PDB file of N, CA and C in Angstrom:
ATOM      1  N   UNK A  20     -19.828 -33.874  34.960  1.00 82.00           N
ATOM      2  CA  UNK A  20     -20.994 -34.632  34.574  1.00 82.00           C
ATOM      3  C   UNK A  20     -21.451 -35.552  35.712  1.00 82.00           C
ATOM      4  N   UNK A  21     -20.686 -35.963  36.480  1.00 80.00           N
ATOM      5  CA  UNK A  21     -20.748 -36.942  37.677  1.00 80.00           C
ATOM      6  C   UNK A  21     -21.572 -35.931  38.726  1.00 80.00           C
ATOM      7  N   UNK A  22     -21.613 -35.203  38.759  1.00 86.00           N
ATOM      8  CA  UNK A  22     -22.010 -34.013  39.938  1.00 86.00           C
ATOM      9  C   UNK A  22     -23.659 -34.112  39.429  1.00 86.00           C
ATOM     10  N   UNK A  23     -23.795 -33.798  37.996  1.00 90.00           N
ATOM     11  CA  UNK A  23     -24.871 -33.583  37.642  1.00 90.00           C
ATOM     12  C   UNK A  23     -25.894 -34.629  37.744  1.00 90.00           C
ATOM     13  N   UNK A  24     -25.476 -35.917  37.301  1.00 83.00           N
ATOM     14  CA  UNK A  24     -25.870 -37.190  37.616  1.00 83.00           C
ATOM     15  C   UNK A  24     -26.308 -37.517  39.029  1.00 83.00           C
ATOM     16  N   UNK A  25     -25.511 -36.954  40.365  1.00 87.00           N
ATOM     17  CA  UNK A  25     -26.039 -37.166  41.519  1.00 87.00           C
ATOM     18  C   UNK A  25     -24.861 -37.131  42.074  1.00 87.00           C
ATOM     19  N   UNK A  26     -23.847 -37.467  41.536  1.00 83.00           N
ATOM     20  CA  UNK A  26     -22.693 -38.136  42.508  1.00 83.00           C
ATOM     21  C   UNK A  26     -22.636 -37.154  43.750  1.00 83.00           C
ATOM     22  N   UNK A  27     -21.632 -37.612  44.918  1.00 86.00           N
ATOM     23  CA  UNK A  27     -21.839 -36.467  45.946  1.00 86.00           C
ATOM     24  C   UNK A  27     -20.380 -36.487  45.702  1.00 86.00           C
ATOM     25  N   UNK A  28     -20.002 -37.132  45.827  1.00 88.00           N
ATOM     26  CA  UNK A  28     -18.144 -37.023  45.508  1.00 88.00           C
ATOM     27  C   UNK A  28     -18.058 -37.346  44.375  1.00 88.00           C
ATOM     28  N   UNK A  29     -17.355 -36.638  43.310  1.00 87.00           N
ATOM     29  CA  UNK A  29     -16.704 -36.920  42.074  1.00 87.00           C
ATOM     30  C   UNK A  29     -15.614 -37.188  41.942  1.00 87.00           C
ATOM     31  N   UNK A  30     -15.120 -38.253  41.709  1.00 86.00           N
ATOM     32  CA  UNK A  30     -13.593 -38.689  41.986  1.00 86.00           C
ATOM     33  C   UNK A  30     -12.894 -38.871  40.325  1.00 86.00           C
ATOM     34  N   UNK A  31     -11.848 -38.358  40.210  1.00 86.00           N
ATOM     35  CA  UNK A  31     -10.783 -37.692  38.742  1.00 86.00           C
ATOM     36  C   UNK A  31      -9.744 -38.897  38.899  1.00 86.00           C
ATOM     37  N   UNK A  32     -10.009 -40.164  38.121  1.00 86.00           N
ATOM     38  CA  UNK A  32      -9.096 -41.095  38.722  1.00 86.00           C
ATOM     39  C   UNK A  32      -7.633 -40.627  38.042  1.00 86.00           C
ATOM     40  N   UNK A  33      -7.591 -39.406  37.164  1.00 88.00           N
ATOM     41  CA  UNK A  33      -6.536 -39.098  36.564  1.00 88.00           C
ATOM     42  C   UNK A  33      -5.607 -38.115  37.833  1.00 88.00           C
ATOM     43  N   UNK A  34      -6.707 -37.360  38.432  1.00 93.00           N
ATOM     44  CA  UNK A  34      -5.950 -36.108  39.362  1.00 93.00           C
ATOM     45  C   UNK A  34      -5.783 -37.307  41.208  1.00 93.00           C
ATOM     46  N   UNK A  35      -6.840 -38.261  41.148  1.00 94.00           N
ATOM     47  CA  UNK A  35      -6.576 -39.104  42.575  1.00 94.00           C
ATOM     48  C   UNK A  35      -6.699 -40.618  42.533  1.00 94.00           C
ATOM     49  N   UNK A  36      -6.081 -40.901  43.634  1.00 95.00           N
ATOM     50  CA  UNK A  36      -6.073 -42.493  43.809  1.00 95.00           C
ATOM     51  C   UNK A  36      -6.892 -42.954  44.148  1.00 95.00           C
ATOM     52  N   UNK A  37      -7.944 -43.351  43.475  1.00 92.00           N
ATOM     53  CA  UNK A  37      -9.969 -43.325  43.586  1.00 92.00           C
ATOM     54  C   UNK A  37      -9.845 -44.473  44.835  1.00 92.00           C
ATOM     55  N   UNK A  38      -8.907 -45.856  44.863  1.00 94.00           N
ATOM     56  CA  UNK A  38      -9.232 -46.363  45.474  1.00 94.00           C
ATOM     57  C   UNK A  38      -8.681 -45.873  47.515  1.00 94.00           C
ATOM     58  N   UNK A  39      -7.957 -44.899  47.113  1.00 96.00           N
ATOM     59  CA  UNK A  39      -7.219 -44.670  48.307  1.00 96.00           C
ATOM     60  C   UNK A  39      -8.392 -42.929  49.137  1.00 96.00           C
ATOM     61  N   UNK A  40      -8.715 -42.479  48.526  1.00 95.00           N
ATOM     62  CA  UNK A  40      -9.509 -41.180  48.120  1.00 95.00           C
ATOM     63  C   UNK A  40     -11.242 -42.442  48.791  1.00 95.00           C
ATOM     64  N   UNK A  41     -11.286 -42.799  47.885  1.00 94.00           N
ATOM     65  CA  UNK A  41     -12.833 -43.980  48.720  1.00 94.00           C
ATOM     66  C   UNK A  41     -12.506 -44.002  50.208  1.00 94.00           C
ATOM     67  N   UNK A  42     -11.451 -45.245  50.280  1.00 94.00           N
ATOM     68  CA  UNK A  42     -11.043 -45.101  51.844  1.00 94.00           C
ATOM     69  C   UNK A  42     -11.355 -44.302  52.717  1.00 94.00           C
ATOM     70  N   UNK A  43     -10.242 -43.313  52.100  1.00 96.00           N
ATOM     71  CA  UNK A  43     -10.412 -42.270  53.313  1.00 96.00           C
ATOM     72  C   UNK A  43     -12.161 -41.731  53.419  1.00 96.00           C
ATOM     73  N   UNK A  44     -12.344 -41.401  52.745  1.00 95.00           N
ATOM     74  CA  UNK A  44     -14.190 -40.846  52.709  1.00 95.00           C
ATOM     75  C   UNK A  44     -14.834 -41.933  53.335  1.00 95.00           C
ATOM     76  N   UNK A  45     -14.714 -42.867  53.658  1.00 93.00           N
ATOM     77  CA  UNK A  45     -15.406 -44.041  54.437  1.00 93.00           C
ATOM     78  C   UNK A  45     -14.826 -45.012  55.745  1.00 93.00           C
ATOM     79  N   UNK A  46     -13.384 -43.693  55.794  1.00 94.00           N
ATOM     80  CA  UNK A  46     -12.884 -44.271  57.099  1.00 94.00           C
ATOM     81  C   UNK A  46     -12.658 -45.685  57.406  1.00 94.00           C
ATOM     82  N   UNK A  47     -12.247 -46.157  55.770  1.00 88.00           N
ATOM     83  CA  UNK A  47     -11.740 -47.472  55.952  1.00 88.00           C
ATOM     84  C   UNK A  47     -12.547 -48.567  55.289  1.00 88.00           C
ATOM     85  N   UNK A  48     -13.437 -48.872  55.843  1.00 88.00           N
ATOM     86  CA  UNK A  48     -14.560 -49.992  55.370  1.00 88.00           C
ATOM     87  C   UNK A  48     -14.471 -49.731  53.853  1.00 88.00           C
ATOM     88  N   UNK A  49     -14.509 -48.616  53.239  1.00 90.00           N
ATOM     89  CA  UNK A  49     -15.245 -49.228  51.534  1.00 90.00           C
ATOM     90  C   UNK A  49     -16.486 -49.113  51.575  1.00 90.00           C
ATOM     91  N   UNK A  50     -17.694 -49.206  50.202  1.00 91.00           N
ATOM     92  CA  UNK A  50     -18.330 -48.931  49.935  1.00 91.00           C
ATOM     93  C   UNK A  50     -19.694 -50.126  49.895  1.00 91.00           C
ATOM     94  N   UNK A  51     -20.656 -50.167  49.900  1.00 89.00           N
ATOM     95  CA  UNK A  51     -21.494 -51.478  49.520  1.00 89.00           C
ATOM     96  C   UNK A  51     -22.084 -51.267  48.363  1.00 89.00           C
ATOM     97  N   UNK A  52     -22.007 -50.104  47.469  1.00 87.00           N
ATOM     98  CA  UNK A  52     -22.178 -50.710  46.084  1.00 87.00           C
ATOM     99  C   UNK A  52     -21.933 -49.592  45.039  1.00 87.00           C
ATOM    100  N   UNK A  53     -20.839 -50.244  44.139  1.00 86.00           N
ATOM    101  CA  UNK A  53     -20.101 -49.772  42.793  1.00 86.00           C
ATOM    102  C   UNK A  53     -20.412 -49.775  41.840  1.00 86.00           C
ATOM    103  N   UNK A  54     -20.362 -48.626  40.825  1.00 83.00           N
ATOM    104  CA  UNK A  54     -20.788 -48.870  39.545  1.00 83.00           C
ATOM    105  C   UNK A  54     -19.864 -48.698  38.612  1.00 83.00           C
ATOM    106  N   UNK A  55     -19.354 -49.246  37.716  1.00 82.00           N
ATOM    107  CA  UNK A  55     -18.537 -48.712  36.215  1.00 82.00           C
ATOM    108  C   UNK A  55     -19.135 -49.448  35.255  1.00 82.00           C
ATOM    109  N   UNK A  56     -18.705 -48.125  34.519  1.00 81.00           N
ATOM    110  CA  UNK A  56     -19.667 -47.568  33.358  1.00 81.00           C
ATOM    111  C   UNK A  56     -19.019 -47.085  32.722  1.00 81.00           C
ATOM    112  N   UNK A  57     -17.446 -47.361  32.353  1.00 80.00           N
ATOM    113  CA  UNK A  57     -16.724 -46.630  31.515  1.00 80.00           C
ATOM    114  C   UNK A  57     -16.783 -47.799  30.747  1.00 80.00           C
ATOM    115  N   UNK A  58     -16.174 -48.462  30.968  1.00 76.00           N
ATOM    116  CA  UNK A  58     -16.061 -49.576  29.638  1.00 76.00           C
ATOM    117  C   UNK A  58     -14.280 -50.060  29.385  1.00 76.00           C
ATOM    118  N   UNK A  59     -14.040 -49.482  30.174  1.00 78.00           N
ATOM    119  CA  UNK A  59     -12.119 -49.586  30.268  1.00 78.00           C
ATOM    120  C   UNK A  59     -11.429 -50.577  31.431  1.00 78.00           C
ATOM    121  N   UNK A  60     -10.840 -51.636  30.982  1.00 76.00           N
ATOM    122  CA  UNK A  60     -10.660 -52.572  31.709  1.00 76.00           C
ATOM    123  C   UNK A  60      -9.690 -52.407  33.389  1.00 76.00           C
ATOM    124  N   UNK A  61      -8.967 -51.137  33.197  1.00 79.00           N
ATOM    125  CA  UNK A  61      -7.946 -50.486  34.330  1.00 79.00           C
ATOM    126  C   UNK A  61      -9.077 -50.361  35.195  1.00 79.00           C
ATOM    127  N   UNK A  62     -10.727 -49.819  34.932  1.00 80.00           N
ATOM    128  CA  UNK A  62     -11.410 -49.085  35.728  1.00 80.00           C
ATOM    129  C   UNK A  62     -12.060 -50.007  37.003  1.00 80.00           C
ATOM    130  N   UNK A  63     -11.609 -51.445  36.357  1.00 81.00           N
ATOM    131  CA  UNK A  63     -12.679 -52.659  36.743  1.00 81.00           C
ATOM    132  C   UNK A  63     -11.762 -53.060  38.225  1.00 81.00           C
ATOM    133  N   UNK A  64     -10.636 -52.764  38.344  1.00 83.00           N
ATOM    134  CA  UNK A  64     -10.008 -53.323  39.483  1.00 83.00           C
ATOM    135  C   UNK A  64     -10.406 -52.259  40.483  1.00 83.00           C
ATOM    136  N   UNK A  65      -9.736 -51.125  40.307  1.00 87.00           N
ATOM    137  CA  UNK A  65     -10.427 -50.184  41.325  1.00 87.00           C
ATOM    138  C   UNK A  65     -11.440 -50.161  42.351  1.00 87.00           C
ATOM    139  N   UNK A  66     -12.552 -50.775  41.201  1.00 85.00           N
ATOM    140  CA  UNK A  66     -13.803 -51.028  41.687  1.00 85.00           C
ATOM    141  C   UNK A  66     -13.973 -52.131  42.623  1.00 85.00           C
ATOM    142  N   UNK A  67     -13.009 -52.924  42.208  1.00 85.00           N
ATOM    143  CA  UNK A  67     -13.325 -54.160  43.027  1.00 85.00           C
ATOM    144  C   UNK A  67     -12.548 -53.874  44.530  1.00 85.00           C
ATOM    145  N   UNK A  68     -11.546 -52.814  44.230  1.00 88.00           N
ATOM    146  CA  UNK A  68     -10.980 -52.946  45.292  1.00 88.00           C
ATOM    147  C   UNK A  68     -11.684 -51.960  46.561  1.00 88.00           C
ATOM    148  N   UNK A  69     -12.603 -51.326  45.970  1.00 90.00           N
ATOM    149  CA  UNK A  69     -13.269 -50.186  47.232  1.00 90.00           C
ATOM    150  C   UNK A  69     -14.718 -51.061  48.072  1.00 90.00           C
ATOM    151  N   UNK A  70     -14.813 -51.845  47.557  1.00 87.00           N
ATOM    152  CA  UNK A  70     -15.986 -52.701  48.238  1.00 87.00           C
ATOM    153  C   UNK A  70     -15.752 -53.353  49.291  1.00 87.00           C
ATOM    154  N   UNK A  71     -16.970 -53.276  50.334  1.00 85.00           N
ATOM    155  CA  UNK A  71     -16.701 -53.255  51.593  1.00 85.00           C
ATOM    156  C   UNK A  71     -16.561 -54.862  51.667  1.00 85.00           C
ATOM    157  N   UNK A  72     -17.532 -55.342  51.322  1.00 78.00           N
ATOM    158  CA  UNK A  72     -17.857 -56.979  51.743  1.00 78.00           C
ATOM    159  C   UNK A  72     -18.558 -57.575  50.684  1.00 78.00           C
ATOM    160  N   UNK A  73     -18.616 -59.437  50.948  1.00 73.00           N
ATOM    161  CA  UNK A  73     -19.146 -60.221  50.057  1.00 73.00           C
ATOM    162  C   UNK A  73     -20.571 -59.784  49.931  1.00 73.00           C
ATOM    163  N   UNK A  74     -21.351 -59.046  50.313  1.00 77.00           N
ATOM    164  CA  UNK A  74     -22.335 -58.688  50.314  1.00 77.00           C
ATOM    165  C   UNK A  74     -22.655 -57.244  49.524  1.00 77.00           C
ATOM    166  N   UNK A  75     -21.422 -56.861  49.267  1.00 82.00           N
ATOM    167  CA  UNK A  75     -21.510 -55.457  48.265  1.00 82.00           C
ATOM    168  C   UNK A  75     -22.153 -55.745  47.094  1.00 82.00           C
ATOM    169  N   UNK A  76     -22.319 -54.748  46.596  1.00 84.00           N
ATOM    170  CA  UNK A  76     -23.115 -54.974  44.736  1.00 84.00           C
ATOM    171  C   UNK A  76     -22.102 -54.378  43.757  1.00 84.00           C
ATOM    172  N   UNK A  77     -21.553 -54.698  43.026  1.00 82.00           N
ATOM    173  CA  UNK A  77     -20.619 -54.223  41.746  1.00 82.00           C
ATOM    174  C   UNK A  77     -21.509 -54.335  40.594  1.00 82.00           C
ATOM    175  N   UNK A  78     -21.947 -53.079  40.204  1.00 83.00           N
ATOM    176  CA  UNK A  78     -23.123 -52.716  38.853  1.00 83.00           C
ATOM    177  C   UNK A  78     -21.996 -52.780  37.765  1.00 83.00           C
ATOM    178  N   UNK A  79     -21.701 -53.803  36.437  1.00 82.00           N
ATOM    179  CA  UNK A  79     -20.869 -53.200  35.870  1.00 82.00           C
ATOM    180  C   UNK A  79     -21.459 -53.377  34.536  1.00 82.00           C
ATOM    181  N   UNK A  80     -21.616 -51.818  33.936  1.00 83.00           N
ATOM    182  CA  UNK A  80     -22.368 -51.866  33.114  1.00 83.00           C
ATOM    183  C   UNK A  80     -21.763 -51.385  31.379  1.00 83.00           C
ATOM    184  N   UNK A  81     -20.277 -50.989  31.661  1.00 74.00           N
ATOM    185  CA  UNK A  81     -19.331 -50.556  30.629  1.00 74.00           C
ATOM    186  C   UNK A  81     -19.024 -52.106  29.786  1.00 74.00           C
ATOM    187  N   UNK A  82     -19.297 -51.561  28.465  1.00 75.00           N
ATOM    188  CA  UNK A  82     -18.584 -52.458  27.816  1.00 75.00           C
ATOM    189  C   UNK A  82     -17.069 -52.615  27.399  1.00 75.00           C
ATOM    190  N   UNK A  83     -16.958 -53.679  28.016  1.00 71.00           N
ATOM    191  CA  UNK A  83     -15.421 -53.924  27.400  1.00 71.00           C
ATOM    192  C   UNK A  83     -14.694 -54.905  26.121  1.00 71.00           C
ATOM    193  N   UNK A  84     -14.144 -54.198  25.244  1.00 75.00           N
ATOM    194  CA  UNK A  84     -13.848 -54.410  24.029  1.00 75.00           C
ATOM    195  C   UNK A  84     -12.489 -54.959  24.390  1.00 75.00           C
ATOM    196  N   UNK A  85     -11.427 -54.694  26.013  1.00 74.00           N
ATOM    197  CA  UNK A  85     -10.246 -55.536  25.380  1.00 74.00           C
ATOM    198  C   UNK A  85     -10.240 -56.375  26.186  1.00 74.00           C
ATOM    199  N   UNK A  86      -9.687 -57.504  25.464  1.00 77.00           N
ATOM    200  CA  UNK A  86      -9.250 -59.038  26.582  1.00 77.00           C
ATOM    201  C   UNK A  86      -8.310 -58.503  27.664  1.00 77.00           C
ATOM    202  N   UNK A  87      -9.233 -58.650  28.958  1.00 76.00           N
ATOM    203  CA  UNK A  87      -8.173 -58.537  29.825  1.00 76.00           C
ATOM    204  C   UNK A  87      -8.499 -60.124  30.832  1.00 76.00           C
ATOM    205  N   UNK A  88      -7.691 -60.049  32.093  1.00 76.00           N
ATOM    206  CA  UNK A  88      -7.831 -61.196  33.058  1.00 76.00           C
ATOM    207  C   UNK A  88      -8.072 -60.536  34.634  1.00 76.00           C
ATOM    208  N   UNK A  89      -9.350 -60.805  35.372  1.00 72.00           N
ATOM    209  CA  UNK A  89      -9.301 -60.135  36.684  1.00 72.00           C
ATOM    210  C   UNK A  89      -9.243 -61.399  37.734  1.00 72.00           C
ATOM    211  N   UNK A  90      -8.414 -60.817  38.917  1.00 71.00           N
ATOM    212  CA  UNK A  90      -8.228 -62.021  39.778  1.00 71.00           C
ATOM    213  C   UNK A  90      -9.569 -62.088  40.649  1.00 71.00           C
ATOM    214  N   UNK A  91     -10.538 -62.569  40.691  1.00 70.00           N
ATOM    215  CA  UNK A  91     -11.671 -62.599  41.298  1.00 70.00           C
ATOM    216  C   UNK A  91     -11.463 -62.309  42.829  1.00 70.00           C
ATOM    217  N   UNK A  92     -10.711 -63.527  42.881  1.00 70.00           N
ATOM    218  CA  UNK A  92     -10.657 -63.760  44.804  1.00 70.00           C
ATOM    219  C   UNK A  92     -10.094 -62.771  45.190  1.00 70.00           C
ATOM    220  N   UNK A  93      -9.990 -61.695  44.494  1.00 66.00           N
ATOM    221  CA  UNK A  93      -9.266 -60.632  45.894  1.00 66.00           C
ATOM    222  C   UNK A  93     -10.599 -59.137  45.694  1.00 66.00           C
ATOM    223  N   UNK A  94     -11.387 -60.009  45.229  1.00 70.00           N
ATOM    224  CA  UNK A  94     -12.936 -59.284  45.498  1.00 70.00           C
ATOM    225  C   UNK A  94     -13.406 -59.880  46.313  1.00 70.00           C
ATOM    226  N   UNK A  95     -13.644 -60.993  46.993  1.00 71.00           N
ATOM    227  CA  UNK A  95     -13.627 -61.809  48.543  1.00 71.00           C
ATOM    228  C   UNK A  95     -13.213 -61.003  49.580  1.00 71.00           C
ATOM    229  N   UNK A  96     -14.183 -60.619  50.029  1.00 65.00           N
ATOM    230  CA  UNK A  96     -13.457 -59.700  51.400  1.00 65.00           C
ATOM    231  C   UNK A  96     -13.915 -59.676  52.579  1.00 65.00           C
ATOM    232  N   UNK A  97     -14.749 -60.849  52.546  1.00 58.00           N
ATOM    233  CA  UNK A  97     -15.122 -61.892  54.008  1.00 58.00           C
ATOM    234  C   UNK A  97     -15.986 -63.112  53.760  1.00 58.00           C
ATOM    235  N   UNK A  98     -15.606 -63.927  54.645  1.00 56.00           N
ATOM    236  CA  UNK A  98     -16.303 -65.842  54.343  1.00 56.00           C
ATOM    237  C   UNK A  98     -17.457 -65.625  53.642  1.00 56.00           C
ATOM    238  N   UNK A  99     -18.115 -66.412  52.891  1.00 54.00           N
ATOM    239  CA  UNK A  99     -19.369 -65.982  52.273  1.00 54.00           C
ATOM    240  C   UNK A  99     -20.256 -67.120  53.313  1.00 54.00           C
ATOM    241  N   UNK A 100     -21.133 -66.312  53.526  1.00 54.00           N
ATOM    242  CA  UNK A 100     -22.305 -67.192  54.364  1.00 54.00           C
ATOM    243  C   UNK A 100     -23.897 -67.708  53.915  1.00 54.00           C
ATOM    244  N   UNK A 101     -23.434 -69.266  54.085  1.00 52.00           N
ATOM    245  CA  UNK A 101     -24.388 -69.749  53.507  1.00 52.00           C
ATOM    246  C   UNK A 101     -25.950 -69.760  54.719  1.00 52.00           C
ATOM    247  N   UNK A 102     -26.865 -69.999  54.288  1.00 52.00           N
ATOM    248  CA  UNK A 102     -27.777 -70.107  55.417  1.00 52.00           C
ATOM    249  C   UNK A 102     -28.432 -71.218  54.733  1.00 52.00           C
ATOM    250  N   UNK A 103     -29.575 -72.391  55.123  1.00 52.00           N
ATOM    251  CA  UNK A 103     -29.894 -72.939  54.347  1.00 52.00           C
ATOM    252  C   UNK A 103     -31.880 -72.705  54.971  1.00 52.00           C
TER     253      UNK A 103
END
């Protein structure tokens, strides 16, 4: 269904290690902008972890029904710059 939608890579977080599988397809850096849309709280770290910089976009548009806790700051993944 991901193929059909557009995706160019479809990633099976059951058959790969989505965040290790990103990597490599981007030679390191990560991505500048994520979407989940499952609604499952496991799916939400992943995501945070393939993003390139404070300047990435994380679309998250799944609803989540269970209490979980995410550590924010290790979605920080360079100084944030203010300009005034």
């Amino acid at each position: 269904m991901a193929r059909q939608l557009g995706a160019a890579v479809p990633l099976n977080p059951v058959k790969v290690d989505v965040v290790q599988e990103v990597m490599r397809l981007t030679e390191g850096p990560g991505v500048n902008v994520v979407a989940e849309a499952v609604g499952h709280p496991p799916a939400l770290k992943p995501a945070g972890d393939v993003i390139k910089s404070n300047r990435s976009k994380m679309l998250i548009v799944g609803w989540h029904q269970q209490t979980d806790t995410y550590d924010l700051s290790a979605w920080i993944k360079s100084p944030i710059i203010y300009s005034s």
